[in-house]
Amino acid sequence: MRRFFLAGLLVVVPIILTFLILRLLFRTVDGLLAPLVTELIGRELPGVGLLATIVIVFLAGFFISSVFGSRLYSLGEMLFIKTPLVRTVYGGAKQLMEGMFSQGGKAFKQAVLVEFPHKGVWVVAFVGGEIQIAGKAFLAVFVPSTPTPFTGFVANYLPEEVVPLPISIEEALKFVVSGGIVVPEELKSSGAKPLGKLV
């Protein structure tokens, strides 16, 4: 079950991101070309932005598929990774992916409940690690967004402000991605149980 969920997540999320990127590209291209086409032919031409976007994506794919294009893409990716600010964002995103799916020490430690963005509102989050601030121990907690948990917020909580959940990281991730529709069996019980020690 877990393997199928993770496999599905890795398929669905890229599709959503691709759709959002293509929509942004379409709006940009349409905004640039539509006025020019209208001026050239004297009337609006519906679909010119969509057609141009499809052509651009096709040509980009054709170019990347060539030997020269593949090498140029690899070079561009190398430069992309070496760019200071971009490298930081990319590295953080990569570590986040490892934190969600890794079986090693980089994985999130536990699924928890925290009050976010203000008191009285509880959200499912993930403990990433422990930090020391002014002599006090805080838990670094990642609060994911729905339905794409690869973005979110990092907040620091005192251990007593965090409620550990009796579910796995994968089960908590299902809950977040589904918008609360897929509820783990452990959270359906009406009887309150001790949740144990965190981290």
Coordinates of N, CA and C in Angstrom, one line a residue:
M1 N 0.8 -1.2 0.0 CA 0.0 0.0 0.0 C 0.9 1.3 0.0
R2 N 1.9 1.3 0.9 CA 2.7 2.4 1.0 C 3.5 2.6 -0.3
R3 N 4.0 1.5 -0.9 CA 4.7 1.6 -2.2 C 3.9 2.2 -3.3
F4 N 2.6 1.8 -3.3 CA 1.7 2.3 -4.4 C 1.4 3.8 -4.2
F5 N 1.2 4.2 -2.9 CA 0.9 5.6 -2.6 C 2.1 6.5 -3.0
L6 N 3.3 6.1 -2.6 CA 4.4 6.9 -3.0 C 4.7 7.0 -4.5
A7 N 4.4 5.8 -5.1 CA 4.6 5.8 -6.6 C 3.6 6.7 -7.2
G8 N 2.3 6.7 -6.7 CA 1.3 7.6 -7.3 C 1.6 9.0 -7.0
L9 N 2.1 9.3 -5.8 CA 2.5 10.7 -5.5 C 3.5 11.2 -6.4
L10 N 4.5 10.4 -6.7 CA 5.6 10.9 -7.6 C 5.1 11.1 -9.0
V11 N 4.0 10.5 -9.3 CA 3.4 10.7 -10.7 C 2.5 11.9 -10.7
V12 N 1.7 12.0 -9.7 CA 0.6 13.1 -9.7 C 1.2 14.5 -9.5
V13 N 2.2 14.6 -8.5 CA 2.7 15.9 -8.2 C 3.4 16.5 -9.4
P14 N 4.3 15.8 -10.1 CA 4.9 16.4 -11.3 C 3.9 16.8 -12.4
I15 N 2.8 16.0 -12.5 CA 1.7 16.4 -13.4 C 1.1 17.7 -13.0
I16 N 0.8 17.9 -11.8 CA 0.2 19.2 -11.3 C 1.2 20.3 -11.5
L17 N 2.4 20.1 -11.2 CA 3.4 21.2 -11.3 C 3.6 21.5 -12.8
T18 N 3.6 20.5 -13.7 CA 3.7 20.7 -15.1 C 2.5 21.5 -15.6
F19 N 1.3 21.2 -15.2 CA 0.1 21.9 -15.6 C 0.2 23.4 -15.2
L20 N 0.7 23.7 -13.9 CA 0.8 25.0 -13.5 C 1.8 25.8 -14.3
I21 N 3.0 25.1 -14.6 CA 4.0 25.8 -15.4 C 3.5 26.1 -16.8
L22 N 2.8 25.1 -17.4 CA 2.3 25.3 -18.7 C 1.3 26.4 -18.8
R23 N 0.5 26.5 -17.8 CA -0.5 27.5 -17.7 C 0.1 28.9 -17.6
L24 N 1.2 29.0 -16.8 CA 1.9 30.2 -16.7 C 2.6 30.6 -18.0
L25 N 3.2 29.6 -18.7 CA 3.8 29.8 -20.0 C 2.8 30.2 -21.0
F26 N 1.6 29.6 -21.0 CA 0.6 29.9 -22.0 C 0.1 31.4 -21.8
R27 N -0.1 31.8 -20.6 CA -0.6 33.1 -20.3 C 0.5 34.1 -20.7
T28 N 1.8 33.8 -20.5 CA 2.8 34.7 -20.9 C 2.9 34.9 -22.4
V29 N 2.9 33.7 -23.1 CA 3.0 33.7 -24.5 C 1.8 34.4 -25.2
D30 N 0.7 34.1 -24.6 CA -0.6 34.7 -25.2 C -0.6 36.2 -25.0
G31 N -0.1 36.6 -23.8 CA -0.1 38.0 -23.5 C 0.9 38.8 -24.4
L32 N 2.0 38.1 -24.9 CA 2.9 38.7 -25.8 C 2.5 38.7 -27.2
L33 N 2.0 37.5 -27.6 CA 1.7 37.3 -29.1 C 0.3 37.9 -29.5
A34 N -0.7 37.8 -28.6 CA -2.0 38.2 -29.0 C -2.1 39.6 -29.5
P35 N -1.5 40.6 -28.8 CA -1.6 42.0 -29.4 C -0.9 42.1 -30.7
L36 N 0.3 41.4 -30.9 CA 1.0 41.5 -32.2 C 0.2 40.9 -33.3
V37 N -0.4 39.7 -33.1 CA -1.2 39.1 -34.1 C -2.5 39.9 -34.5
T38 N -3.1 40.5 -33.4 CA -4.2 41.4 -33.7 C -3.9 42.6 -34.5
E39 N -2.7 43.1 -34.3 CA -2.2 44.3 -35.0 C -1.9 43.9 -36.5
L40 N -1.3 42.7 -36.7 CA -0.9 42.3 -38.0 C -2.1 41.9 -38.9
I41 N -3.1 41.2 -38.4 CA -4.2 40.7 -39.2 C -5.5 41.5 -39.0
G42 N -5.4 42.4 -38.1 CA -6.6 43.3 -37.9 C -7.7 42.8 -37.0
R43 N -7.5 41.6 -36.5 CA -8.5 41.0 -35.6 C -7.9 40.0 -34.6
E44 N -8.6 39.7 -33.6 CA -8.1 38.7 -32.6 C -8.2 37.3 -33.2
L45 N -7.2 36.5 -32.8 CA -7.1 35.1 -33.3 C -7.1 34.2 -32.1
P46 N -8.3 33.7 -31.7 CA -8.4 32.8 -30.5 C -7.5 31.6 -30.6
G47 N -6.8 31.3 -29.5 CA -6.0 30.1 -29.5 C -4.5 30.3 -29.9
V48 N -4.2 31.5 -30.3 CA -2.8 31.7 -30.8 C -1.8 31.4 -29.7
G49 N -2.1 31.8 -28.5 CA -1.2 31.5 -27.3 C -1.0 30.1 -27.1
L50 N -2.2 29.3 -27.1 CA -2.1 27.9 -26.9 C -1.3 27.2 -28.0
L51 N -1.5 27.6 -29.2 CA -0.8 27.0 -30.3 C 0.7 27.3 -30.2
A52 N 1.0 28.5 -29.9 CA 2.4 28.9 -29.8 C 3.1 28.2 -28.6
T53 N 2.4 28.0 -27.5 CA 2.9 27.2 -26.4 C 3.2 25.8 -26.7
I54 N 2.3 25.1 -27.5 CA 2.5 23.8 -27.9 C 3.7 23.6 -28.8
V55 N 3.9 24.6 -29.7 CA 5.0 24.6 -30.6 C 6.3 24.8 -29.9
I56 N 6.3 25.7 -28.9 CA 7.5 26.0 -28.1 C 7.9 24.7 -27.3
V57 N 7.0 24.1 -26.7 CA 7.2 22.9 -25.9 C 7.8 21.8 -26.8
F58 N 7.1 21.6 -27.9 CA 7.5 20.5 -28.9 C 9.0 20.8 -29.4
L59 N 9.3 22.0 -29.7 CA 10.6 22.3 -30.2 C 11.6 22.2 -29.1
A60 N 11.3 22.5 -27.9 CA 12.2 22.3 -26.7 C 12.5 20.9 -26.5
G61 N 11.4 20.0 -26.6 CA 11.6 18.6 -26.4 C 12.5 18.0 -27.6
F62 N 12.2 18.5 -28.8 CA 13.0 18.0 -29.9 C 14.5 18.4 -29.8
F63 N 14.7 19.6 -29.3 CA 16.1 20.1 -29.2 C 16.8 19.3 -28.1
I64 N 16.1 19.1 -26.9 CA 16.8 18.4 -25.8 C 17.0 16.9 -26.2
S65 N 16.2 16.3 -27.1 CA 16.4 14.9 -27.5 C 17.6 14.7 -28.4
S66 N 18.1 15.8 -29.0 CA 19.3 15.7 -29.8 C 20.6 15.6 -28.9
V67 N 21.6 15.1 -29.5 CA 22.9 15.0 -28.7 C 23.4 16.3 -28.3
F68 N 23.4 17.3 -29.2 CA 23.8 18.6 -28.8 C 22.9 19.3 -27.8
G69 N 21.6 19.1 -27.9 CA 20.7 19.7 -27.0 C 20.8 19.0 -25.6
S70 N 21.1 17.7 -25.6 CA 21.2 17.0 -24.3 C 22.5 17.5 -23.6
R71 N 23.6 17.7 -24.3 CA 24.8 18.2 -23.7 C 24.6 19.7 -23.2
L72 N 23.9 20.4 -24.0 CA 23.7 21.8 -23.6 C 22.8 21.9 -22.4
Y73 N 21.8 21.0 -22.3 CA 20.9 20.9 -21.1 C 21.7 20.5 -19.9
S74 N 22.6 19.6 -20.0 CA 23.5 19.1 -18.9 C 24.3 20.3 -18.4
L75 N 24.9 21.0 -19.4 CA 25.7 22.2 -19.0 C 24.9 23.2 -18.3
G76 N 23.7 23.5 -18.8 CA 22.8 24.5 -18.2 C 22.4 24.1 -16.8
E77 N 22.2 22.8 -16.6 CA 21.8 22.3 -15.3 C 23.0 22.4 -14.3
M78 N 24.2 22.2 -14.8 CA 25.4 22.3 -14.0 C 25.5 23.8 -13.5
L79 N 25.3 24.7 -14.5 CA 25.4 26.1 -14.2 C 24.3 26.5 -13.2
F80 N 23.1 25.9 -13.4 CA 22.0 26.2 -12.5 C 22.3 25.8 -11.1
I81 N 22.9 24.6 -10.9 CA 23.2 24.1 -9.6 C 24.3 25.0 -8.9
K82 N 25.2 25.5 -9.7 CA 26.4 26.3 -9.2 C 26.0 27.7 -8.9
T83 N 24.8 28.2 -9.3 CA 24.4 29.5 -9.0 C 24.0 29.6 -7.5
P84 N 24.6 30.5 -6.7 CA 24.5 30.5 -5.3 C 23.0 30.4 -4.8
L85 N 22.2 31.4 -5.1 CA 20.8 31.4 -4.6 C 20.0 30.2 -5.1
V86 N 20.1 29.9 -6.4 CA 19.4 28.7 -7.0 C 19.9 27.4 -6.4
R87 N 21.2 27.3 -6.1 CA 21.7 26.1 -5.5 C 21.1 25.9 -4.1
T88 N 20.9 27.0 -3.4 CA 20.3 26.8 -2.1 C 18.9 26.3 -2.1
V89 N 18.1 26.9 -3.0 CA 16.7 26.5 -3.2 C 16.6 25.0 -3.7
Y90 N 17.5 24.7 -4.7 CA 17.4 23.4 -5.2 C 17.9 22.3 -4.2
G91 N 18.9 22.7 -3.4 CA 19.4 21.8 -2.4 C 18.4 21.6 -1.3
G92 N 17.7 22.6 -1.0 CA 16.6 22.5 0.1 C 15.5 21.6 -0.4
A93 N 15.1 21.8 -1.7 CA 14.0 21.0 -2.3 C 14.4 19.5 -2.3
K94 N 15.7 19.3 -2.7 CA 16.1 17.9 -2.8 C 16.2 17.2 -1.4
Q95 N 16.6 18.0 -0.4 CA 16.6 17.4 1.0 C 15.2 17.2 1.5
L96 N 14.3 18.0 1.1 CA 12.9 17.9 1.5 C 12.4 16.6 0.9
M97 N 12.7 16.3 -0.4 CA 12.2 15.1 -1.0 C 12.8 13.9 -0.3
E98 N 14.1 14.0 0.1 CA 14.7 12.9 0.8 C 14.1 12.7 2.2
G99 N 13.7 13.8 2.8 CA 13.1 13.8 4.1 C 11.8 13.1 4.1
M100 N 11.1 13.2 3.0 CA 9.7 12.6 2.9 C 9.8 11.1 2.6
F101 N 10.8 10.8 1.7 CA 10.7 9.4 1.2 C 11.9 8.5 1.6
S102 N 13.0 9.1 2.2 CA 14.1 8.4 2.6 C 13.9 7.4 3.7
Q103 N 14.6 6.3 3.7 CA 14.5 5.4 4.8 C 15.7 5.6 5.8
G104 N 16.6 6.4 5.4 CA 17.8 6.6 6.2 C 17.6 7.7 7.3
G105 N 18.8 8.2 7.7 CA 18.7 9.2 8.8 C 18.2 10.6 8.4
K106 N 18.1 10.8 7.1 CA 17.6 12.1 6.7 C 16.1 12.3 6.7
A107 N 15.4 11.2 7.0 CA 13.9 11.2 6.9 C 13.4 12.0 8.1
F108 N 12.2 12.5 7.9 CA 11.5 13.2 9.1 C 11.4 12.2 10.2
K109 N 11.5 12.7 11.4 CA 11.5 11.9 12.6 C 10.1 11.4 13.0
Q110 N 9.1 12.3 12.9 CA 7.8 11.9 13.4 C 6.7 12.9 12.8
A111 N 5.5 12.3 12.7 CA 4.3 13.2 12.3 C 3.7 13.7 13.6
V112 N 3.4 15.0 13.6 CA 2.9 15.7 14.8 C 1.7 16.6 14.5
L113 N 1.1 17.1 15.5 CA 0.1 18.2 15.4 C 0.7 19.4 16.1
V114 N 0.6 20.6 15.4 CA 1.1 21.8 16.0 C 0.0 22.9 15.7
E115 N 0.1 23.9 16.5 CA -0.8 25.1 16.3 C -0.2 26.0 15.3
F116 N -0.9 26.2 14.1 CA -0.4 27.0 13.0 C -1.5 27.4 12.1
P117 N -1.6 28.6 11.7 CA -0.7 29.7 11.9 C -0.9 30.5 13.1
H118 N -1.9 30.1 13.9 CA -2.1 30.8 15.2 C -2.7 29.9 16.2
K119 N -2.8 30.3 17.4 CA -3.4 29.4 18.5 C -4.8 29.0 18.2
G120 N -5.1 27.7 18.5 CA -6.4 27.2 18.2 C -6.6 26.5 16.9
V121 N -5.7 26.7 16.0 CA -5.7 26.0 14.7 C -4.6 25.0 14.6
W122 N -5.0 23.7 14.5 CA -4.1 22.6 14.6 C -3.9 22.0 13.2
V123 N -2.6 21.7 12.8 CA -2.3 21.2 11.5 C -1.3 20.0 11.7
V124 N -1.4 19.1 10.7 CA -0.4 18.0 10.7 C 0.9 18.5 10.1
A125 N 2.0 18.1 10.8 CA 3.3 18.6 10.4 C 4.3 17.5 10.7
F126 N 5.6 17.8 10.3 CA 6.7 16.8 10.5 C 7.9 17.3 11.2
V127 N 8.4 16.6 12.1 CA 9.5 17.0 12.9 C 10.8 16.7 12.1
G128 N 11.6 17.7 11.8 CA 12.8 17.6 11.0 C 14.0 17.4 11.9
G129 N 14.1 18.0 13.0 CA 15.3 17.9 13.9 C 15.1 18.8 15.1
E130 N 16.2 18.9 15.9 CA 16.2 19.7 17.1 C 17.2 20.7 17.0
I131 N 16.9 21.9 17.5 CA 17.9 23.0 17.5 C 18.0 23.7 18.8
Q132 N 19.0 24.4 19.1 CA 19.2 25.1 20.4 C 19.2 26.6 20.1
I133 N 18.3 27.3 20.8 CA 18.2 28.7 20.7 C 18.2 29.3 22.1
A134 N 19.2 30.1 22.4 CA 19.3 30.8 23.7 C 19.3 29.8 24.9
G135 N 19.9 28.6 24.7 CA 20.0 27.6 25.7 C 18.7 26.8 25.8
K136 N 17.8 27.0 25.0 CA 16.5 26.2 25.0 C 16.5 25.3 23.8
A137 N 15.9 24.1 24.0 CA 15.8 23.1 22.9 C 14.4 23.4 22.2
F138 N 14.5 23.5 20.8 CA 13.3 23.7 20.0 C 13.3 22.6 19.0
L139 N 12.1 22.2 18.5 CA 11.9 21.3 17.5 C 11.7 22.0 16.2
A140 N 12.5 21.7 15.1 CA 12.3 22.3 13.8 C 11.2 21.5 13.1
V141 N 10.0 22.1 12.9 CA 8.9 21.5 12.3 C 8.5 22.0 10.9
F142 N 8.3 21.1 10.0 CA 7.9 21.4 8.7 C 6.4 21.3 8.5
V143 N 5.7 22.4 8.2 CA 4.3 22.4 8.0 C 4.0 22.4 6.5
P144 N 3.5 21.3 6.0 CA 3.3 21.2 4.5 C 2.0 21.9 4.1
S145 N 2.0 22.2 2.8 CA 0.7 22.7 2.2 C 0.0 21.6 1.5
T146 N -1.3 21.9 1.2 CA -2.1 20.9 0.6 C -2.6 21.4 -0.8
P147 N -2.6 20.6 -1.9 CA -2.3 19.2 -2.0 C -0.8 18.9 -2.3
T148 N 0.0 19.9 -2.4 CA 1.4 19.7 -2.8 C 2.3 19.9 -1.6
P149 N 2.6 18.8 -0.8 CA 3.4 18.9 0.4 C 4.8 19.3 0.2
F150 N 5.3 19.5 -1.0 CA 6.7 19.9 -1.2 C 6.9 21.4 -0.9
T151 N 5.9 22.1 -0.7 CA 6.0 23.5 -0.2 C 5.4 23.6 1.1
G152 N 5.8 24.6 1.9 CA 5.2 24.8 3.2 C 6.0 25.8 4.0
F153 N 6.0 25.6 5.3 CA 6.7 26.5 6.2 C 7.5 25.7 7.3
V154 N 8.5 26.3 7.7 CA 9.3 25.8 8.8 C 9.1 26.6 10.1
A155 N 8.7 26.0 11.1 CA 8.5 26.8 12.4 C 9.2 26.0 13.5
N156 N 9.6 26.8 14.5 CA 10.3 26.2 15.7 C 9.4 26.2 16.9
Y157 N 9.2 25.0 17.5 CA 8.3 24.9 18.6 C 9.1 24.3 19.8
L158 N 8.6 24.7 21.0 CA 9.1 24.0 22.2 C 8.5 22.6 22.2
P159 N 9.2 21.6 22.7 CA 8.7 20.2 22.7 C 7.3 20.0 23.3
E160 N 7.0 20.8 24.3 CA 5.7 20.7 25.0 C 4.6 21.3 24.1
E161 N 4.9 22.1 23.1 CA 3.9 22.7 22.2 C 3.6 21.8 21.0
V162 N 4.2 20.6 21.0 CA 4.0 19.7 19.8 C 3.4 18.4 20.3
V163 N 2.3 18.0 19.6 CA 1.6 16.7 19.9 C 2.0 15.7 18.9
P164 N 2.7 14.6 19.4 CA 3.1 13.5 18.5 C 1.9 12.7 18.1
L165 N 1.8 12.3 16.8 CA 0.7 11.5 16.3 C 1.1 10.0 16.2
P166 N 0.2 9.1 16.5 CA 0.6 7.6 16.5 C 0.4 7.0 15.1
I167 N 0.9 7.8 14.1 CA 0.9 7.3 12.7 C 2.2 7.5 12.1
S168 N 2.4 6.8 10.9 CA 3.7 6.9 10.2 C 3.8 8.2 9.4
I169 N 5.0 8.5 8.9 CA 5.1 9.7 8.0 C 4.3 9.5 6.8
E170 N 4.2 8.3 6.2 CA 3.5 8.1 5.0 C 2.0 8.3 5.2
E171 N 1.5 7.8 6.3 CA 0.1 8.0 6.6 C -0.3 9.4 6.8
A172 N 0.6 10.2 7.5 CA 0.4 11.6 7.6 C 0.4 12.3 6.3
L173 N 1.3 11.9 5.4 CA 1.4 12.5 4.1 C 0.2 12.3 3.3
K174 N -0.4 11.1 3.4 CA -1.7 10.8 2.7 C -2.8 11.7 3.2
F175 N -2.8 11.9 4.5 CA -3.8 12.8 5.1 C -3.7 14.2 4.5
V176 N -2.4 14.7 4.4 CA -2.2 16.1 4.0 C -2.5 16.2 2.5
V177 N -2.0 15.2 1.7 CA -2.3 15.3 0.2 C -3.7 15.2 -0.1
S178 N -4.5 14.4 0.6 CA -5.9 14.2 0.3 C -6.8 15.3 0.9
G179 N -6.2 16.2 1.5 CA -7.0 17.3 2.1 C -7.8 16.9 3.3
G180 N -7.3 15.8 4.0 CA -8.0 15.3 5.2 C -9.1 14.3 4.9
I181 N -9.2 13.8 3.6 CA -10.2 12.8 3.3 C -9.7 11.4 3.7
V182 N -8.4 11.1 3.4 CA -7.9 9.8 3.8 C -7.4 9.9 5.3
V183 N -8.2 9.4 6.2 CA -7.8 9.5 7.6 C -7.3 8.2 8.1
P184 N -6.1 8.1 8.7 CA -5.5 6.9 9.2 C -6.4 6.3 10.3
E185 N -6.4 5.0 10.3 CA -7.3 4.2 11.3 C -7.0 4.6 12.7
E186 N -5.7 4.9 13.0 CA -5.4 5.3 14.4 C -6.0 6.6 14.8
L187 N -6.4 7.4 13.9 CA -7.0 8.7 14.2 C -8.5 8.7 14.2
K188 N -9.1 7.5 13.8 CA -10.5 7.4 13.8 C -11.1 7.0 15.1
S189 N -10.3 6.5 16.0 CA -10.8 6.0 17.3 C -11.2 7.2 18.1
S190 N -12.4 7.0 18.8 CA -12.9 8.0 19.6 C -12.3 8.1 21.0
G191 N -11.6 7.0 21.4 CA -11.0 6.9 22.7 C -9.6 7.5 22.7
A192 N -9.3 8.5 23.5 CA -8.0 9.1 23.6 C -7.0 8.2 24.2
K193 N -5.8 8.1 23.6 CA -4.8 7.2 24.1 C -3.5 8.0 24.3
P194 N -2.6 7.6 25.3 CA -1.4 8.3 25.5 C -0.6 8.2 24.2
L195 N 0.0 9.3 23.8 CA 0.7 9.3 22.5 C 2.2 9.1 22.6
G196 N 2.7 9.0 23.8 CA 4.1 8.6 23.9 C 5.1 9.8 23.8
K197 N 6.4 9.5 23.9 CA 7.4 10.6 23.9 C 7.8 10.9 22.5
L198 N 8.0 12.2 22.3 CA 8.4 12.7 21.0 C 9.9 12.7 20.8
V199 N 10.3 12.2 19.6 CA 11.7 12.2 19.2 C 12.5 11.4 20.2

